[in-house]
CSV table of C-alpha atoms in Angstrom, one decimal:
chain,number,residue,atom,x,y,z
A,1,MET,CA,120.9,102.2,72.1
A,2,ILE,CA,119.8,98.1,72.9
A,3,TYR,CA,120.0,96.6,76.0
A,4,PHE,CA,119.3,92.8,76.4
A,5,ILE,CA,118.2,91.4,79.1
A,6,VAL,CA,119.3,87.9,79.6
A,7,ASN,CA,117.7,85.4,81.5
A,8,PRO,CA,119.5,82.2,80.5
A,9,ALA,CA,118.0,79.7,82.8
A,10,ALA,CA,114.3,80.7,82.3
A,11,SER,CA,112.6,77.7,80.6
A,12,GLY,CA,114.7,74.6,82.0
A,13,GLY,CA,117.6,76.4,79.9
A,14,ARG,CA,115.2,77.5,77.0
A,15,GLY,CA,116.7,81.0,77.0
A,16,LEU,CA,120.2,80.8,76.9
A,17,ARG,CA,119.5,78.9,73.6
A,18,VAL,CA,116.4,81.9,72.4
A,19,TRP,CA,119.7,84.6,73.1
A,20,ARG,CA,122.1,82.6,71.2
A,21,ARG,CA,119.6,83.4,67.6
A,22,VAL,CA,119.1,86.5,68.9
A,23,GLN,CA,123.0,87.1,69.7
A,24,GLU,CA,123.3,85.9,65.8
A,25,CYS,CA,121.1,87.6,64.3
A,26,VAL,CA,121.6,91.1,66.0
A,27,GLN,CA,125.6,90.3,65.1
A,28,ARG,CA,124.3,90.5,61.8
A,29,LEU,CA,122.0,93.1,61.4
A,30,HIS,CA,122.9,95.9,64.5
A,31,PRO,CA,126.7,94.5,65.2
A,32,GLU,CA,127.5,98.7,66.7
A,33,GLY,CA,125.3,98.5,69.0
A,34,TYR,CA,123.9,96.7,71.8
A,35,GLN,CA,125.1,94.9,74.7
A,36,TYR,CA,124.0,92.2,76.8
A,37,TYR,CA,123.7,91.7,80.8
A,38,LEU,CA,122.6,87.6,81.7
A,39,THR,CA,121.1,86.9,84.7
A,40,GLU,CA,121.9,84.4,87.9
A,41,LYS,CA,119.5,84.9,90.8
A,42,GLN,CA,116.6,86.2,91.5
A,43,GLY,CA,116.7,90.4,92.0
A,44,ASP,CA,119.9,90.9,89.0
A,45,ALA,CA,116.9,91.8,86.2
A,46,ARG,CA,115.0,94.0,88.8
A,47,ARG,CA,119.2,95.5,89.3
A,48,PHE,CA,120.1,95.7,85.7
A,49,SER,CA,117.1,98.1,84.6
A,50,HIS,CA,116.9,100.1,86.9
A,51,ALA,CA,121.1,101.1,85.9
A,52,ILE,CA,119.9,101.1,82.2
A,53,THR,CA,117.4,102.9,83.0
A,54,THR,CA,118.8,106.1,84.9
A,55,GLY,CA,121.0,108.3,84.4
A,56,SER,CA,121.4,109.5,80.6
A,57,ASP,CA,119.1,111.3,78.6
A,58,ALA,CA,120.3,109.2,75.5
A,59,ASP,CA,117.5,107.3,73.2
A,60,ARG,CA,116.8,103.3,74.5
A,61,THR,CA,115.5,100.3,73.8
A,62,VAL,CA,115.6,97.7,76.7
A,63,ALA,CA,114.8,94.3,75.8
A,64,VAL,CA,114.5,91.1,77.5
A,65,ILE,CA,114.7,88.2,76.5
A,66,GLY,CA,113.0,84.9,79.6
A,67,GLY,CA,109.8,83.7,81.2
A,68,GLN,CA,106.9,86.9,82.2
A,69,GLY,CA,108.6,86.6,86.0
A,70,THR,CA,111.9,87.8,84.2
A,71,LEU,CA,109.5,90.8,81.7
A,72,ASN,CA,107.8,91.8,85.6
A,73,GLU,CA,111.6,92.9,87.4
A,74,VAL,CA,112.8,94.2,84.7
A,75,ILE,CA,110.0,97.0,84.4
A,76,ASP,CA,109.2,96.3,88.2
A,77,GLY,CA,112.7,97.7,88.5
A,78,SER,CA,113.6,100.8,86.1
A,79,CYS,CA,112.6,104.3,85.9
A,80,LEU,CA,109.9,104.1,84.1
A,81,ASP,CA,108.9,108.5,84.0
A,82,ARG,CA,111.0,108.3,80.9
A,83,GLU,CA,110.6,109.4,77.1
A,84,ASP,CA,113.5,108.6,75.9
A,85,VAL,CA,113.7,104.6,77.1
A,86,ALA,CA,111.2,101.8,75.6
A,87,PHE,CA,110.8,98.2,76.4
A,88,ALA,CA,110.9,94.9,73.8
A,89,TYR,CA,109.7,91.0,75.3
A,90,ILE,CA,110.7,87.9,73.9
A,91,PRO,CA,109.3,85.5,75.1
A,92,THR,CA,110.9,81.5,75.6
A,93,SER,CA,107.7,80.2,75.9
A,94,TRP,CA,104.2,80.9,74.2
A,95,GLU,CA,102.4,80.0,77.1
A,96,LYS,CA,98.4,80.9,75.3
A,97,TYR,CA,98.2,84.0,77.2
A,98,ASN,CA,101.2,86.1,77.2
A,99,PHE,CA,102.4,89.4,77.3
A,100,LEU,CA,103.1,89.6,73.4
A,101,GLN,CA,99.4,88.1,72.7
A,102,SER,CA,97.6,90.2,75.2
A,103,VAL,CA,98.6,93.2,73.1
A,104,PHE,CA,97.9,91.6,69.8
A,105,GLN,CA,101.6,90.4,68.8
A,106,THR,CA,102.5,87.6,66.3
A,107,ALA,CA,105.5,87.7,65.2
A,108,THR,CA,108.2,84.6,64.6
A,109,LEU,CA,111.4,85.7,66.3
A,110,GLN,CA,112.6,87.3,63.0
A,111,GLU,CA,110.0,89.7,62.9
A,112,ARG,CA,110.4,90.3,66.6
A,113,LEU,CA,114.1,90.9,66.3
A,114,GLN,CA,113.4,93.3,63.4
A,115,ARG,CA,111.2,95.4,64.7
A,116,ILE,CA,112.8,96.1,67.7
A,117,LEU,CA,115.9,97.0,65.8
A,118,THR,CA,113.9,99.5,64.0
A,119,ASP,CA,111.6,101.2,66.7
A,120,LYS,CA,109.2,100.4,64.3
A,121,ASP,CA,106.3,100.8,66.9
A,122,VAL,CA,106.2,102.3,70.6
A,123,ARG,CA,102.7,101.5,72.4
A,124,LEU,CA,102.2,103.2,75.8
A,125,LEU,CA,100.1,101.2,78.0
A,126,ASP,CA,98.9,100.6,81.3
A,127,TYR,CA,100.4,98.0,84.3
A,128,GLY,CA,99.7,97.9,88.1
A,129,VAL,CA,100.6,97.9,91.1
A,130,LEU,CA,99.8,96.3,94.2
A,131,SER,CA,100.8,98.0,97.8
A,132,ASN,CA,100.4,98.2,100.8
A,133,PRO,CA,103.1,100.1,104.2
A,134,SER,CA,105.6,96.9,103.2
A,135,LEU,CA,105.5,96.7,99.8
A,136,ASN,CA,105.2,98.0,96.1
A,137,ARG,CA,105.4,95.8,93.3
A,138,ARG,CA,104.6,95.9,89.2
A,139,PHE,CA,102.8,93.8,87.8
A,140,VAL,CA,102.2,94.5,84.0
A,141,MET,CA,99.6,90.8,83.6
A,142,SER,CA,98.0,90.4,86.4
A,143,ALA,CA,98.4,90.2,90.3
A,144,GLY,CA,96.4,88.1,93.4
A,145,VAL,CA,96.3,86.4,96.1
A,146,GLY,CA,95.6,83.1,97.4
A,147,PHE,CA,94.5,79.8,95.0
A,148,ASN,CA,96.2,80.7,91.8
A,149,ALA,CA,99.3,82.1,94.7
A,150,ALA,CA,100.1,79.4,96.4
A,151,VAL,CA,99.9,76.9,92.7
A,152,PHE,CA,103.0,79.8,92.0
A,153,LEU,CA,104.4,79.4,95.0
A,154,ASP,CA,104.4,74.6,95.0
A,155,PHE,CA,105.8,75.3,91.1
A,156,TYR,CA,108.6,77.3,91.0
A,157,GLY,CA,109.4,76.1,94.1
A,158,ASN,CA,110.0,72.6,93.0
A,159,GLU,CA,110.9,73.3,89.4
A,160,CYS,CA,114.5,75.4,91.2
A,161,ALA,CA,114.7,72.4,93.3
A,162,ALA,CA,115.1,70.3,90.8
A,163,ARG,CA,117.6,71.9,88.9
A,164,CYS,CA,119.7,72.7,91.5
A,165,ALA,CA,119.6,69.2,92.1
A,166,GLY,CA,121.2,68.2,88.5
A,167,ARG,CA,123.6,71.2,89.4
A,168,LYS,CA,124.6,69.2,92.2
A,169,GLY,CA,124.8,65.5,90.7
A,170,LYS,CA,123.7,64.1,93.5
A,171,TYR,CA,120.9,62.1,92.3
A,172,ARG,CA,119.9,61.5,89.1
A,173,VAL,CA,116.5,63.6,88.0
A,174,LEU,CA,114.2,62.7,85.5
A,175,VAL,CA,113.5,65.6,83.0
A,176,LYS,CA,109.6,66.5,83.5
A,177,SER,CA,107.7,69.3,81.2
A,178,ARG,CA,106.8,72.2,83.0
A,179,ARG,CA,103.2,71.3,82.2
A,180,LEU,CA,103.3,68.0,84.2
A,181,MET,CA,105.0,70.0,87.1
A,182,PHE,CA,102.4,72.7,86.4
A,183,LEU,CA,99.7,70.1,87.0
A,184,GLN,CA,101.3,68.5,90.0
A,185,SER,CA,101.4,71.2,91.3
A,186,PHE,CA,98.1,72.6,90.8
A,187,ILE,CA,96.9,68.7,92.1
A,188,ARG,CA,98.7,69.1,95.7
A,189,GLU,CA,98.0,73.2,96.5
A,190,PHE,CA,94.1,72.1,95.5
A,191,LEU,CA,93.8,69.1,97.9
A,192,LYS,CA,95.1,72.0,100.6
A,193,ALA,CA,93.0,75.1,99.6
A,194,LYS,CA,92.5,76.7,101.7
A,195,ARG,CA,89.8,79.5,101.9
A,196,THR,CA,88.7,82.8,104.6
A,197,ARG,CA,86.4,85.8,105.2
A,198,GLY,CA,87.3,88.9,103.6
A,199,TYR,CA,85.7,92.3,102.2
A,200,VAL,CA,87.1,94.4,99.0
A,201,VAL,CA,86.1,97.2,98.3
A,202,ILE,CA,86.3,99.5,94.3
A,203,GLU,CA,87.2,101.6,94.4
A,204,ASP,CA,85.5,103.3,91.4
A,205,GLU,CA,83.0,106.9,91.4
A,206,THR,CA,81.1,104.9,95.1
A,207,ALA,CA,83.4,102.9,97.0
A,208,GLU,CA,81.5,99.6,97.1
A,209,LYS,CA,82.5,97.4,99.5
A,210,HIS,CA,81.5,93.3,99.1
A,211,GLU,CA,81.8,90.7,101.6
A,212,PHE,CA,82.8,87.3,101.0
A,213,ASN,CA,82.9,84.2,103.1
A,214,ASN,CA,84.2,81.8,101.5
A,215,ILE,CA,87.8,83.2,99.1
A,216,MET,CA,89.9,81.2,97.0
A,217,PHE,CA,91.5,83.2,95.7
A,218,ALA,CA,90.9,87.1,93.9
A,219,SER,CA,93.0,88.5,90.6
A,220,ALA,CA,93.6,92.0,89.2
A,221,LEU,CA,94.2,91.7,85.8
A,222,VAL,CA,95.2,94.4,83.2
A,223,ARG,CA,95.6,92.8,80.5
A,224,PRO,CA,91.8,90.1,80.5
A,225,TYR,CA,92.4,89.5,77.0
A,226,GLY,CA,91.5,85.2,76.5
A,227,SER,CA,90.5,85.5,80.7
A,228,GLY,CA,87.5,82.9,80.2
A,229,LEU,CA,85.8,84.8,83.8
A,230,SER,CA,83.4,87.6,81.1
A,231,ASP,CA,83.1,90.1,78.0
A,232,CYS,CA,85.4,92.4,79.1
A,233,LYS,CA,88.1,93.5,77.4
A,234,LYS,CA,90.5,96.9,78.0
A,235,ASP,CA,89.5,99.8,77.9
A,236,ALA,CA,90.4,104.2,77.4
A,237,ASP,CA,88.1,104.7,80.4
A,238,GLU,CA,92.1,103.6,83.1
A,239,ARG,CA,89.6,101.4,84.5
A,240,ILE,CA,91.1,97.5,84.9
A,241,GLU,CA,89.4,93.9,86.3
A,242,PHE,CA,88.5,92.7,89.4
A,243,CYS,CA,87.7,88.8,90.0
A,244,VAL,CA,86.9,87.1,93.0
A,245,VAL,CA,86.5,84.0,93.6
A,246,SER,CA,84.4,82.5,96.9
A,247,THR,CA,82.6,79.2,97.1
A,248,ARG,CA,82.3,76.6,99.8
A,249,HIS,CA,82.0,73.5,97.1
A,250,LYS,CA,86.3,73.7,95.9
A,251,LEU,CA,85.2,70.9,93.6
A,252,ARG,CA,83.6,74.7,91.7
A,253,LEU,CA,87.0,75.5,91.6
A,254,LEU,CA,88.3,73.1,89.0
A,255,ARG,CA,85.4,74.6,86.6
A,256,VAL,CA,86.7,78.5,87.1
A,257,ILE,CA,90.6,76.8,86.3
A,258,TRP,CA,89.2,75.1,82.7
A,259,ALA,CA,86.6,78.8,81.7
A,260,ILE,CA,90.4,80.8,82.9
A,261,VAL,CA,92.7,77.8,80.7
A,262,SER,CA,90.6,77.3,77.7
A,263,GLY,CA,89.1,81.3,77.6
A,264,ARG,CA,85.6,80.7,77.0
A,265,SER,CA,83.6,83.3,78.9
A,266,THR,CA,80.8,81.7,81.3
A,267,LYS,CA,78.5,83.4,84.0
A,268,LEU,CA,80.2,80.9,87.4
A,269,ASP,CA,78.2,80.8,90.8
A,270,GLY,CA,81.1,81.9,93.1
A,271,VAL,CA,82.7,83.9,90.6
A,272,HIS,CA,83.3,88.1,90.7
A,273,ILE,CA,84.2,90.4,88.6
A,274,TYR,CA,84.0,93.7,88.6
A,275,ARG,CA,86.0,97.2,87.2
A,276,GLY,CA,87.7,99.8,88.8
A,277,LYS,CA,90.5,101.5,89.0
A,278,ALA,CA,91.1,100.7,92.1
A,279,MET,CA,90.5,97.1,94.9
A,280,ASP,CA,91.5,96.9,98.2
A,281,ILE,CA,91.7,93.7,99.8
A,282,VAL,CA,91.7,92.8,103.5
A,283,LEU,CA,92.0,89.3,104.6
A,284,ASP,CA,90.8,87.8,107.8
A,285,GLN,CA,94.2,85.4,107.2
A,286,PRO,CA,97.1,85.8,105.2
A,287,LEU,CA,97.0,84.4,102.1
A,288,PRO,CA,100.5,83.5,99.9
A,289,ALA,CA,100.5,86.9,97.1
A,290,HIS,CA,101.7,87.1,93.9
A,291,VAL,CA,103.0,89.5,91.0
A,292,ASP,CA,102.5,88.2,87.2
A,293,GLY,CA,103.2,84.6,88.8
A,294,GLU,CA,105.9,85.9,91.6
A,295,TYR,CA,105.4,84.9,94.7
A,296,VAL,CA,105.1,88.2,97.0
A,297,GLY,CA,104.3,86.9,100.1
A,298,MET,CA,102.6,85.8,102.8
A,299,GLN,CA,99.6,88.5,102.9
A,300,ASP,CA,96.3,89.9,104.4
A,301,ARG,CA,95.6,93.3,103.5
A,302,PHE,CA,96.1,95.2,100.1
A,303,THR,CA,96.2,97.5,97.9
A,304,LEU,CA,95.5,96.2,93.9
A,305,ARG,CA,95.7,99.5,91.4
A,306,SER,CA,96.3,100.4,87.7
A,307,VAL,CA,98.7,103.0,86.2
A,308,PRO,CA,97.6,104.2,83.0
A,309,ARG,CA,99.5,104.7,79.7
A,310,ARG,CA,102.9,105.0,82.0
A,311,LEU,CA,104.7,101.7,80.6
A,312,ARG,CA,106.5,102.6,76.2
A,313,VAL,CA,106.8,99.5,75.0
A,314,SER,CA,108.4,99.0,71.6
A,315,ILE,CA,105.9,96.4,69.7
């Protein structure tokens, strides 16, 4: 059985258009064995995935149509301790480094559907967890705290405000590209970017403590393919890549972001790369935190860790 969880508002409304194309193909190729759920608000995808992945013993595939935030909700709400559940992802926008590319998938929509419908292959992947006494969130790409989370928070807040204004019809909303809106959020947060003192402890063979005076952001990459910060690739040793950016010079942050966006591997001052099974972060003051671009509140201490080979993905 195939279950589609669709975010019709993803990528500025492109989610609904993608779903209509998918539905036409599925009705033609696999009309008797699918159900679909349309999300209306944040949290719906988590609730749907929990209901789908618990209770039954039948084999099933949960196919997500939306952005990486929708994918994150589905994975976070699902029961991952079962061998009869697999996940598939059909993105509504093709960012340079998305989840599909991180697992080496380059296929057209028709080819993706054909693989999903025929269960051509299932791969076991790692996922990450951001946790503290009051929070426990999974992530499939990256999570972290600081400047990058602040940009995500500002961007999604402005995007939601623009949609609400358009629906209510109170005033005309100029249609902007999402890239332009993201650039505006980046500039705003860059101008007011905060630094803080803190330390991280990398949990490996020996627990190493590293102290910093000007942390601007820290992150964990479950799938660091294409990160311009190092040549490190995910391997089979159950370790993941951690990055801490600490600098007094705000302009240096632009070079770091450019390295990430361009995918150019280079060593930069203020950028610290570690490999380990987990990273404990303690900050002097709370900063915005995110999982896969989704804001999860202001945090000053938490743990980032990897859970190896527990996510079954249909590719």
